[in-house]
């Protein structure tokens, strides 16, 4: 079957192309032990652009995309964030992006395999049609579909379940590790049982939280921490002016305070963060993609004793001086994953959120005329909205809601 969409290829001049593709439909499995099933046709309705799309385009320019292509293909239809229409089932759905021969595809081990719609070995959503394993089509809440069309405001929110799910997983990991890291000390301080202390330590780890980087990822992690731990102390650090829309929106969603990184001397920035926190950080979350993250935490001493460093950025090399690191009892972890239950919870939480307010739309025809130019000059530029999406199928969207 043929369809029209965008796809990546290894080509220094044309790494991203809008045009006709031949769809493939190999049987795929959601989890290890489950039956491999051919996909059923779905029609993408609203699709969001992710930073991963930009990185894949750069990989195509460098000729590095071969391992990402579906088997036997020399292209990858991209897109992994959005809402689809399922004609066979007469409903809208969210695609569970990752599956494979794995107990948990988002945390696969060396003897397991995985695939990821729109990112790795499986075609994605930037296409008129695509095939999806029927077990990987997640339901949406009631009340957002009228006369066969999905509400525009809801559709905008549904470009976020993938990154929001990652943040719910991050929250779970920070709670697990915070409880395990400090529960014995908490038991002594609170004179309680070890089991009671685990709960206390999992909450106390957010007492002074730094979120270094303020894109949507930083905003989401602050939001989920605040909802789970209302007393958390949160300080966002970013380069934007304090009056910028994303700064105001993040503080409305997650509370806390903001420190603008306007210092030439990193030590002055560290002092400003510590002052805003009211002490050294118990949790330091790096989401900026900049090496300044680990330097602030370790070299300039923002992360306090017994604190946790959560490395969520892709790119920077994390380094530390082993002498203070060991004696200050720091814990470093990194993981970019989520499970199906995280995505199902994300859908429910996003449905009643305000995150549609930060999504800007690009016209499909305008995007199709020059997709590379749109990526470089409109979607991933300084003047871009916090999130950009495209209505891929206008007949399925109620733009008045």
mmCIF file of C-alpha atoms in Angstrom:
data_model
loop_
_atom_site.group_PDB
_atom_site.id
_atom_site.type_symbol
_atom_site.label_atom_id
_atom_site.label_comp_id
_atom_site.label_asym_id
_atom_site.label_seq_id
_atom_site.Cartn_x
_atom_site.Cartn_y
_atom_site.Cartn_z
ATOM 1 C CA UNK A 1 0.000 0.000 0.000
ATOM 2 C CA UNK A 2 1.233 3.484 -0.841
ATOM 3 C CA UNK A 3 0.883 6.595 1.321
ATOM 4 C CA UNK A 4 2.133 10.174 1.420
ATOM 5 C CA UNK A 5 4.355 11.327 4.239
ATOM 6 C CA UNK A 6 7.824 12.409 5.327
ATOM 7 C CA UNK A 7 10.717 10.012 5.645
ATOM 8 C CA UNK A 8 14.396 10.107 6.525
ATOM 9 C CA UNK A 9 17.120 8.692 4.327
ATOM 10 C CA UNK A 10 20.911 8.724 4.161
ATOM 11 C CA UNK A 11 21.564 11.678 1.912
ATOM 12 C CA UNK A 12 23.750 14.730 2.657
ATOM 13 C CA UNK A 13 21.446 17.031 0.672
ATOM 14 C CA UNK A 14 17.993 15.457 1.110
ATOM 15 C CA UNK A 15 17.956 13.636 4.480
ATOM 16 C CA UNK A 16 14.235 14.424 4.901
ATOM 17 C CA UNK A 17 11.770 13.977 2.040
ATOM 18 C CA UNK A 18 8.029 14.537 1.655
ATOM 19 C CA UNK A 19 6.531 12.137 -0.876
ATOM 20 C CA UNK A 20 5.114 8.713 -1.605
ATOM 21 C CA UNK A 21 6.225 5.641 0.330
ATOM 22 C CA UNK A 22 5.390 1.946 0.105
ATOM 23 C CA UNK A 23 4.072 0.846 3.479
ATOM 24 C CA UNK A 24 5.306 -2.414 4.970
ATOM 25 C CA UNK A 25 3.534 -4.516 7.582
ATOM 26 C CA UNK A 26 5.789 -7.106 9.227
ATOM 27 C CA UNK A 27 4.278 -8.903 12.249
ATOM 28 C CA UNK A 28 5.431 -7.315 15.485
ATOM 29 C CA UNK A 29 5.026 -8.157 19.163
ATOM 30 C CA UNK A 30 4.329 -5.823 22.039
ATOM 31 C CA UNK A 31 6.157 -7.858 24.707
ATOM 32 C CA UNK A 32 8.256 -11.009 25.004
ATOM 33 C CA UNK A 33 6.072 -14.104 25.092
ATOM 34 C CA UNK A 34 3.220 -12.465 23.201
ATOM 35 C CA UNK A 35 2.127 -13.395 19.706
ATOM 36 C CA UNK A 36 3.574 -11.469 16.787
ATOM 37 C CA UNK A 37 0.705 -9.747 14.994
ATOM 38 C CA UNK A 38 0.410 -7.889 11.692
ATOM 39 C CA UNK A 39 -0.474 -4.258 12.172
ATOM 40 C CA UNK A 40 -3.839 -2.714 11.445
ATOM 41 C CA UNK A 41 -4.157 0.498 9.465
ATOM 42 C CA UNK A 42 -4.417 3.759 11.377
ATOM 43 C CA UNK A 43 -4.622 7.326 10.094
ATOM 44 C CA UNK A 44 -2.506 9.910 11.938
ATOM 45 C CA UNK A 45 -4.567 12.972 12.876
ATOM 46 C CA UNK A 46 -2.297 15.309 14.867
ATOM 47 C CA UNK A 47 1.476 14.776 15.013
ATOM 48 C CA UNK A 48 4.038 16.578 17.122
ATOM 49 C CA UNK A 49 7.645 17.339 16.241
ATOM 50 C CA UNK A 50 10.260 16.071 18.696
ATOM 51 C CA UNK A 51 13.941 16.923 19.051
ATOM 52 C CA UNK A 52 14.606 13.309 18.113
ATOM 53 C CA UNK A 53 13.290 14.100 14.630
ATOM 54 C CA UNK A 54 15.911 16.817 14.222
ATOM 55 C CA UNK A 55 18.677 14.500 15.425
ATOM 56 C CA UNK A 56 17.556 11.755 13.029
ATOM 57 C CA UNK A 57 17.694 14.259 10.172
ATOM 58 C CA UNK A 58 21.263 15.146 11.107
ATOM 59 C CA UNK A 59 22.131 11.447 11.240
ATOM 60 C CA UNK A 60 20.730 11.087 7.718
ATOM 61 C CA UNK A 61 22.951 13.953 6.542
ATOM 62 C CA UNK A 62 25.940 12.073 7.978
ATOM 63 C CA UNK A 63 24.838 8.730 6.481
ATOM 64 C CA UNK A 64 24.336 7.107 9.892
ATOM 65 C CA UNK A 65 20.694 6.003 9.720
ATOM 66 C CA UNK A 66 21.161 2.459 8.417
ATOM 67 C CA UNK A 67 20.497 0.685 11.763
ATOM 68 C CA UNK A 68 17.338 2.777 12.250
ATOM 69 C CA UNK A 69 15.656 1.701 9.001
ATOM 70 C CA UNK A 70 12.961 -1.007 9.001
ATOM 71 C CA UNK A 71 14.390 -4.309 7.789
ATOM 72 C CA UNK A 72 14.891 -4.314 4.032
ATOM 73 C CA UNK A 73 14.211 -0.562 3.703
ATOM 74 C CA UNK A 74 16.411 2.442 3.002
ATOM 75 C CA UNK A 75 14.130 4.975 4.675
ATOM 76 C CA UNK A 76 12.267 5.593 7.903
ATOM 77 C CA UNK A 77 8.902 7.350 8.137
ATOM 78 C CA UNK A 78 9.347 9.489 11.225
ATOM 79 C CA UNK A 79 6.978 10.747 13.907
ATOM 80 C CA UNK A 80 6.254 9.216 17.313
ATOM 81 C CA UNK A 81 4.052 11.768 19.094
ATOM 82 C CA UNK A 82 0.383 12.211 18.317
ATOM 83 C CA UNK A 83 -3.145 10.906 18.032
ATOM 84 C CA UNK A 84 -4.467 8.542 15.347
ATOM 85 C CA UNK A 85 -7.811 7.407 13.977
ATOM 86 C CA UNK A 86 -8.392 3.631 13.804
ATOM 87 C CA UNK A 87 -10.950 2.991 11.002
ATOM 88 C CA UNK A 88 -11.334 -0.721 11.776
ATOM 89 C CA UNK A 89 -12.288 0.082 15.383
ATOM 90 C CA UNK A 90 -14.058 3.404 14.766
ATOM 91 C CA UNK A 91 -12.077 5.221 17.475
ATOM 92 C CA UNK A 92 -9.149 7.508 18.195
ATOM 93 C CA UNK A 93 -6.057 6.143 19.926
ATOM 94 C CA UNK A 94 -2.538 6.907 21.101
ATOM 95 C CA UNK A 95 0.222 4.676 19.753
ATOM 96 C CA UNK A 96 2.339 2.903 22.362
ATOM 97 C CA UNK A 97 5.575 3.630 20.583
ATOM 98 C CA UNK A 98 7.985 0.924 21.719
ATOM 99 C CA UNK A 99 7.595 -2.861 21.621
ATOM 100 C CA UNK A 100 9.639 -5.938 20.810
ATOM 101 C CA UNK A 101 10.958 -9.253 22.020
ATOM 102 C CA UNK A 102 11.567 -7.866 25.488
ATOM 103 C CA UNK A 103 10.107 -8.224 28.958
ATOM 104 C CA UNK A 104 10.013 -4.411 29.071
ATOM 105 C CA UNK A 105 11.023 -2.823 25.735
ATOM 106 C CA UNK A 106 11.867 0.522 27.319
ATOM 107 C CA UNK A 107 14.403 -1.256 29.550
ATOM 108 C CA UNK A 108 15.598 -3.996 27.228
ATOM 109 C CA UNK A 109 18.619 -6.152 28.071
ATOM 110 C CA UNK A 110 21.423 -7.414 25.862
ATOM 111 C CA UNK A 111 19.605 -10.592 24.759
ATOM 112 C CA UNK A 112 16.372 -8.729 23.913
ATOM 113 C CA UNK A 113 15.261 -6.719 20.902
ATOM 114 C CA UNK A 114 13.014 -3.698 20.497
ATOM 115 C CA UNK A 115 11.514 -1.443 17.863
ATOM 116 C CA UNK A 116 10.128 2.070 18.079
ATOM 117 C CA UNK A 117 7.515 3.501 15.727
ATOM 118 C CA UNK A 118 8.957 6.514 13.930
ATOM 119 C CA UNK A 119 12.395 6.228 15.519
ATOM 120 C CA UNK A 120 13.921 2.794 15.214
ATOM 121 C CA UNK A 121 13.154 -0.059 12.769
ATOM 122 C CA UNK A 122 9.455 0.801 12.391
ATOM 123 C CA UNK A 123 7.656 3.512 10.404
ATOM 124 C CA UNK A 124 5.936 6.319 12.286
ATOM 125 C CA UNK A 125 3.135 8.887 12.232
ATOM 126 C CA UNK A 126 4.150 11.473 9.636
ATOM 127 C CA UNK A 127 2.168 9.630 6.991
ATOM 128 C CA UNK A 128 -1.437 9.424 5.764
ATOM 129 C CA UNK A 129 -1.565 5.812 6.970
ATOM 130 C CA UNK A 130 0.606 3.465 8.984
ATOM 131 C CA UNK A 131 0.414 -0.034 10.425
ATOM 132 C CA UNK A 132 0.337 -0.544 14.193
ATOM 133 C CA UNK A 133 0.200 -3.716 16.270
ATOM 134 C CA UNK A 134 -3.432 -3.706 17.547
ATOM 135 C CA UNK A 135 -2.225 -4.334 21.118
ATOM 136 C CA UNK A 136 -0.294 -1.042 20.977
ATOM 137 C CA UNK A 137 -3.245 1.300 20.422
ATOM 138 C CA UNK A 138 -4.093 2.932 23.755
ATOM 139 C CA UNK A 139 -7.525 4.318 24.534
ATOM 140 C CA UNK A 140 -8.285 7.993 25.128
ATOM 141 C CA UNK A 141 -10.675 9.298 27.800
ATOM 142 C CA UNK A 142 -14.340 9.912 27.002
ATOM 143 C CA UNK A 143 -15.689 13.366 26.281
ATOM 144 C CA UNK A 144 -13.220 14.701 23.713
ATOM 145 C CA UNK A 145 -14.805 13.376 20.504
ATOM 146 C CA UNK A 146 -17.866 14.963 18.889
ATOM 147 C CA UNK A 147 -19.485 13.757 15.670
ATOM 148 C CA UNK A 148 -16.442 11.709 14.729
ATOM 149 C CA UNK A 149 -13.988 14.552 15.288
ATOM 150 C CA UNK A 150 -11.521 15.029 18.122
ATOM 151 C CA UNK A 151 -11.396 18.382 19.911
ATOM 152 C CA UNK A 152 -8.443 20.485 18.767
ATOM 153 C CA UNK A 153 -7.395 21.412 22.316
ATOM 154 C CA UNK A 154 -7.343 17.742 23.329
ATOM 155 C CA UNK A 155 -5.477 16.704 20.178
ATOM 156 C CA UNK A 156 -2.783 19.261 20.984
ATOM 157 C CA UNK A 157 -2.319 17.758 24.443
ATOM 158 C CA UNK A 158 -1.969 14.312 22.887
ATOM 159 C CA UNK A 159 1.358 15.175 21.279
ATOM 160 C CA UNK A 160 2.851 14.926 24.782
ATOM 161 C CA UNK A 161 2.125 11.419 26.207
ATOM 162 C CA UNK A 162 5.531 10.111 25.091
ATOM 163 C CA UNK A 163 7.705 12.743 26.879
ATOM 164 C CA UNK A 164 5.262 13.036 29.790
ATOM 165 C CA UNK A 165 5.471 9.250 30.262
ATOM 166 C CA UNK A 166 9.250 9.569 30.443
ATOM 167 C CA UNK A 167 8.835 12.083 33.261
ATOM 168 C CA UNK A 168 6.488 9.796 35.186
ATOM 169 C CA UNK A 169 9.153 7.108 34.898
ATOM 170 C CA UNK A 170 11.765 9.617 36.100
ATOM 171 C CA UNK A 171 9.593 10.431 39.105
ATOM 172 C CA UNK A 172 9.283 6.737 39.940
ATOM 173 C CA UNK A 173 13.047 6.225 39.656
ATOM 174 C CA UNK A 174 13.862 9.254 41.799
ATOM 175 C CA UNK A 175 11.453 8.106 44.495
ATOM 176 C CA UNK A 176 12.828 4.554 44.410
ATOM 177 C CA UNK A 177 16.441 5.677 44.528
ATOM 178 C CA UNK A 178 15.833 8.473 47.021
ATOM 179 C CA UNK A 179 14.161 6.066 49.406
ATOM 180 C CA UNK A 180 16.875 3.434 49.013
ATOM 181 C CA UNK A 181 19.754 5.930 49.168
ATOM 182 C CA UNK A 182 18.864 7.721 52.392
ATOM 183 C CA UNK A 183 16.420 5.581 54.354
ATOM 184 C CA UNK A 184 18.882 4.475 57.051
ATOM 185 C CA UNK A 185 19.872 8.050 57.782
ATOM 186 C CA UNK A 186 16.193 9.067 57.758
ATOM 187 C CA UNK A 187 15.377 6.291 60.253
ATOM 188 C CA UNK A 188 17.922 7.700 62.706
ATOM 189 C CA UNK A 189 16.776 11.287 62.263
ATOM 190 C CA UNK A 190 13.096 10.439 62.632
ATOM 191 C CA UNK A 191 13.508 7.559 65.092
ATOM 192 C CA UNK A 192 11.262 5.309 63.031
ATOM 193 C CA UNK A 193 11.299 1.879 61.365
ATOM 194 C CA UNK A 194 13.277 1.274 58.189
ATOM 195 C CA UNK A 195 10.108 0.807 56.156
ATOM 196 C CA UNK A 196 8.674 4.090 57.414
ATOM 197 C CA UNK A 197 12.018 5.735 56.703
ATOM 198 C CA UNK A 198 11.957 4.664 53.057
ATOM 199 C CA UNK A 199 8.750 6.630 52.537
ATOM 200 C CA UNK A 200 10.153 9.653 54.353
ATOM 201 C CA UNK A 201 13.422 9.561 52.390
ATOM 202 C CA UNK A 202 11.583 9.252 49.068
ATOM 203 C CA UNK A 203 9.754 12.479 49.896
ATOM 204 C CA UNK A 204 12.721 14.329 51.405
ATOM 205 C CA UNK A 205 14.868 13.812 48.313
ATOM 206 C CA UNK A 206 12.802 16.551 46.640
ATOM 207 C CA UNK A 207 13.269 19.033 49.489
ATOM 208 C CA UNK A 208 15.631 21.148 47.358
ATOM 209 C CA UNK A 209 15.328 20.209 43.680
ATOM 210 C CA UNK A 210 17.219 21.835 40.808
ATOM 211 C CA UNK A 211 15.846 21.420 37.282
ATOM 212 C CA UNK A 212 18.673 22.624 35.044
ATOM 213 C CA UNK A 213 17.119 23.407 31.664
ATOM 214 C CA UNK A 214 13.656 24.699 30.897
ATOM 215 C CA UNK A 215 12.200 23.132 27.804
ATOM 216 C CA UNK A 216 9.093 20.984 27.856
ATOM 217 C CA UNK A 217 11.054 18.177 29.553
ATOM 218 C CA UNK A 218 12.058 20.401 32.440
ATOM 219 C CA UNK A 219 8.530 21.759 32.687
ATOM 220 C CA UNK A 220 7.007 18.264 32.783
ATOM 221 C CA UNK A 221 9.357 16.897 35.429
ATOM 222 C CA UNK A 222 8.659 19.888 37.642
ATOM 223 C CA UNK A 223 4.936 19.381 37.177
ATOM 224 C CA UNK A 224 4.921 15.672 38.086
ATOM 225 C CA UNK A 225 7.172 16.260 41.105
ATOM 226 C CA UNK A 226 4.871 19.006 42.382
ATOM 227 C CA UNK A 227 1.752 16.893 41.947
ATOM 228 C CA UNK A 228 3.294 13.925 43.785
ATOM 229 C CA UNK A 229 5.193 15.962 46.404
ATOM 230 C CA UNK A 230 3.355 19.230 47.115
ATOM 231 C CA UNK A 231 5.994 20.432 49.575
ATOM 232 C CA UNK A 232 8.919 19.985 47.189
ATOM 233 C CA UNK A 233 11.247 22.942 46.779
ATOM 234 C CA UNK A 234 11.847 23.423 43.045
ATOM 235 C CA UNK A 235 14.248 25.813 41.318
ATOM 236 C CA UNK A 236 14.285 25.986 37.517
ATOM 237 C CA UNK A 237 17.463 27.203 35.840
ATOM 238 C CA UNK A 238 17.434 28.468 32.254
ATOM 239 C CA UNK A 239 18.683 31.168 29.924
ATOM 240 C CA UNK A 240 15.325 32.702 29.024
ATOM 241 C CA UNK A 241 14.180 36.030 30.411
ATOM 242 C CA UNK A 242 12.026 35.610 33.531
ATOM 243 C CA UNK A 243 9.096 37.174 31.661
ATOM 244 C CA UNK A 244 9.275 34.595 28.851
ATOM 245 C CA UNK A 245 6.073 32.629 28.298
ATOM 246 C CA UNK A 246 7.645 29.264 29.077
ATOM 247 C CA UNK A 247 9.084 30.507 32.371
ATOM 248 C CA UNK A 248 5.750 31.931 33.501
ATOM 249 C CA UNK A 249 3.918 28.789 32.385
ATOM 250 C CA UNK A 250 6.358 26.443 34.134
ATOM 251 C CA UNK A 251 6.082 28.343 37.398
ATOM 252 C CA UNK A 252 2.294 28.312 37.145
ATOM 253 C CA UNK A 253 2.318 24.548 36.621
ATOM 254 C CA UNK A 254 5.007 23.503 39.067
ATOM 255 C CA UNK A 255 5.412 26.411 41.420
ATOM 256 C CA UNK A 256 8.920 27.032 42.672
ATOM 257 C CA UNK A 257 11.308 29.746 41.631
ATOM 258 C CA UNK A 258 13.444 30.593 38.612
ATOM 259 C CA UNK A 259 17.124 31.471 38.285
ATOM 260 C CA UNK A 260 18.195 32.975 34.985
ATOM 261 C CA UNK A 261 21.603 31.790 33.812
ATOM 262 C CA UNK A 262 22.973 35.229 32.948
ATOM 263 C CA UNK A 263 26.306 34.892 34.745
ATOM 264 C CA UNK A 264 29.717 34.936 33.077
ATOM 265 C CA UNK A 265 31.235 33.292 36.146
ATOM 266 C CA UNK A 266 29.815 29.766 36.789
ATOM 267 C CA UNK A 267 30.584 30.145 40.481
ATOM 268 C CA UNK A 268 28.208 33.110 40.637
ATOM 269 C CA UNK A 269 25.473 31.020 39.007
ATOM 270 C CA UNK A 270 26.061 28.261 41.567
ATOM 271 C CA UNK A 271 25.764 30.753 44.415
ATOM 272 C CA UNK A 272 22.507 32.106 42.966
ATOM 273 C CA UNK A 273 21.033 28.598 42.691
ATOM 274 C CA UNK A 274 22.011 27.673 46.234
ATOM 275 C CA UNK A 275 20.533 30.911 47.535
ATOM 276 C CA UNK A 276 17.257 30.266 45.692
ATOM 277 C CA UNK A 277 17.143 26.725 47.068
ATOM 278 C CA UNK A 278 17.874 27.807 50.625
ATOM 279 C CA UNK A 279 20.757 25.341 50.757
ATOM 280 C CA UNK A 280 22.486 22.803 48.566
ATOM 281 C CA UNK A 281 20.416 20.580 46.305
ATOM 282 C CA UNK A 282 19.067 17.226 47.424
ATOM 283 C CA UNK A 283 18.132 16.421 43.802
ATOM 284 C CA UNK A 284 19.797 17.838 40.684
ATOM 285 C CA UNK A 285 18.070 17.069 37.359
ATOM 286 C CA UNK A 286 20.006 17.886 34.198
ATOM 287 C CA UNK A 287 17.758 18.372 31.144
ATOM 288 C CA UNK A 288 19.556 21.166 29.264
ATOM 289 C CA UNK A 289 21.846 19.082 27.057
ATOM 290 C CA UNK A 290 24.728 21.304 28.210
ATOM 291 C CA UNK A 291 27.896 20.309 30.052
ATOM 292 C CA UNK A 292 27.239 23.119 32.529
ATOM 293 C CA UNK A 293 24.831 20.719 34.266
ATOM 294 C CA UNK A 294 27.406 18.431 35.838
ATOM 295 C CA UNK A 295 29.865 21.273 36.399
ATOM 296 C CA UNK A 296 27.286 23.133 38.478
ATOM 297 C CA UNK A 297 26.397 20.006 40.428
ATOM 298 C CA UNK A 298 29.899 18.700 41.141
ATOM 299 C CA UNK A 299 32.630 21.233 40.308
ATOM 300 C CA UNK A 300 30.798 24.229 41.758
ATOM 301 C CA UNK A 301 29.131 22.315 44.571
ATOM 302 C CA UNK A 302 25.409 22.848 43.988
ATOM 303 C CA UNK A 303 24.606 19.202 44.814
ATOM 304 C CA UNK A 304 24.724 18.608 48.543
ATOM 305 C CA UNK A 305 25.833 15.601 50.565
ATOM 306 C CA UNK A 306 23.701 12.489 50.045
ATOM 307 C CA UNK A 307 22.170 14.127 46.974
ATOM 308 C CA UNK A 308 21.132 12.501 43.685
ATOM 309 C CA UNK A 309 22.163 13.587 40.205
ATOM 310 C CA UNK A 310 19.616 12.653 37.527
ATOM 311 C CA UNK A 311 21.223 12.834 34.084
ATOM 312 C CA UNK A 312 18.428 13.118 31.522
ATOM 313 C CA UNK A 313 20.367 14.968 28.819
ATOM 314 C CA UNK A 314 21.714 13.331 25.685
ATOM 315 C CA UNK A 315 25.156 14.564 24.672
ATOM 316 C CA UNK A 316 27.117 15.913 27.652
ATOM 317 C CA UNK A 317 29.862 13.874 29.291
ATOM 318 C CA UNK A 318 29.389 13.743 33.063
ATOM 319 C CA UNK A 319 32.579 13.963 35.131
ATOM 320 C CA UNK A 320 33.365 14.457 38.813
ATOM 321 C CA UNK A 321 36.264 14.560 41.233
ATOM 322 C CA UNK A 322 36.301 11.183 42.997
ATOM 323 C CA UNK A 323 37.520 12.545 46.333
ATOM 324 C CA UNK A 324 34.519 14.768 47.217
ATOM 325 C CA UNK A 325 32.181 12.493 45.221
ATOM 326 C CA UNK A 326 32.898 9.523 47.463
ATOM 327 C CA UNK A 327 32.883 11.370 50.769
ATOM 328 C CA UNK A 328 29.769 13.375 49.958
ATOM 329 C CA UNK A 329 27.877 10.165 49.134
ATOM 330 C CA UNK A 330 26.495 11.306 45.801
ATOM 331 C CA UNK A 331 24.374 9.052 43.607
ATOM 332 C CA UNK A 332 24.284 9.429 39.791
ATOM 333 C CA UNK A 333 21.737 7.748 37.552
ATOM 334 C CA UNK A 334 20.442 8.091 34.025
ATOM 335 C CA UNK A 335 17.597 6.434 32.130
ATOM 336 C CA UNK A 336 15.256 7.547 29.374
ATOM 337 C CA UNK A 337 12.379 5.109 29.462
ATOM 338 C CA UNK A 338 8.736 4.500 30.307
ATOM 339 C CA UNK A 339 6.289 1.611 30.530
ATOM 340 C CA UNK A 340 2.814 1.249 29.078
ATOM 341 C CA UNK A 341 1.238 2.098 32.435
ATOM 342 C CA UNK A 342 3.199 5.360 32.476
ATOM 343 C CA UNK A 343 1.795 6.287 29.066
ATOM 344 C CA UNK A 344 -1.743 5.367 30.094
ATOM 345 C CA UNK A 345 -1.404 7.559 33.180
ATOM 346 C CA UNK A 346 0.119 10.354 31.079
ATOM 347 C CA UNK A 347 -2.881 10.334 28.737
ATOM 348 C CA UNK A 348 -5.254 10.746 31.664
ATOM 349 C CA UNK A 349 -3.202 13.529 33.290
ATOM 350 C CA UNK A 350 -2.648 15.437 30.056
ATOM 351 C CA UNK A 351 -6.336 15.278 29.155
ATOM 352 C CA UNK A 352 -7.140 17.665 32.012
ATOM 353 C CA UNK A 353 -4.013 19.802 31.673
ATOM 354 C CA UNK A 354 -3.318 23.189 30.069
ATOM 355 C CA UNK A 355 -0.500 21.948 27.847
ATOM 356 C CA UNK A 356 -2.434 22.666 24.665
ATOM 357 C CA UNK A 357 -1.581 26.317 25.373
ATOM 358 C CA UNK A 358 2.101 25.794 24.515
ATOM 359 C CA UNK A 359 1.530 23.994 21.188
ATOM 360 C CA UNK A 360 1.867 25.976 17.991
ATOM 361 C CA UNK A 361 0.607 24.622 14.667
ATOM 362 C CA UNK A 362 2.341 24.559 11.317
ATOM 363 C CA UNK A 363 0.246 24.162 8.158
ATOM 364 C CA UNK A 364 0.699 20.762 6.548
ATOM 365 C CA UNK A 365 0.950 22.124 3.007
ATOM 366 C CA UNK A 366 3.473 24.743 4.092
ATOM 367 C CA UNK A 367 5.530 22.090 5.898
ATOM 368 C CA UNK A 368 5.346 19.662 2.949
ATOM 369 C CA UNK A 369 6.644 22.306 0.525
ATOM 370 C CA UNK A 370 10.007 22.469 2.332
ATOM 371 C CA UNK A 371 10.252 20.117 5.319
ATOM 372 C CA UNK A 372 13.995 20.615 5.846
ATOM 373 C CA UNK A 373 13.570 24.394 5.810
ATOM 374 C CA UNK A 374 10.636 24.110 8.215
ATOM 375 C CA UNK A 375 12.736 22.035 10.622
ATOM 376 C CA UNK A 376 15.679 24.402 10.557
ATOM 377 C CA UNK A 377 13.932 27.781 10.367
ATOM 378 C CA UNK A 378 10.530 27.354 12.054
ATOM 379 C CA UNK A 379 10.227 24.236 14.230
ATOM 380 C CA UNK A 380 13.684 24.087 15.837
ATOM 381 C CA UNK A 381 14.743 27.728 15.939
ATOM 382 C CA UNK A 382 14.925 30.207 18.820
ATOM 383 C CA UNK A 383 11.669 31.879 17.798
ATOM 384 C CA UNK A 384 9.758 28.579 17.633
ATOM 385 C CA UNK A 385 6.845 27.732 19.963
ATOM 386 C CA UNK A 386 7.664 25.496 22.891
ATOM 387 C CA UNK A 387 6.090 22.676 20.883
ATOM 388 C CA UNK A 388 5.120 22.517 17.221
ATOM 389 C CA UNK A 389 2.550 20.127 15.768
ATOM 390 C CA UNK A 390 0.737 19.639 12.485
ATOM 391 C CA UNK A 391 -2.859 18.636 11.822
ATOM 392 C CA UNK A 392 -2.258 15.753 9.416
ATOM 393 C CA UNK A 393 -5.932 14.956 8.824
ATOM 394 C CA UNK A 394 -8.159 18.054 9.096
ATOM 395 C CA UNK A 395 -11.301 16.033 8.518
ATOM 396 C CA UNK A 396 -10.849 14.389 11.916
ATOM 397 C CA UNK A 397 -10.286 17.530 14.008
ATOM 398 C CA UNK A 398 -12.939 19.833 15.443
ATOM 399 C CA UNK A 399 -11.012 23.102 15.256
ATOM 400 C CA UNK A 400 -13.737 24.941 17.170
ATOM 401 C CA UNK A 401 -13.084 23.013 20.378
#
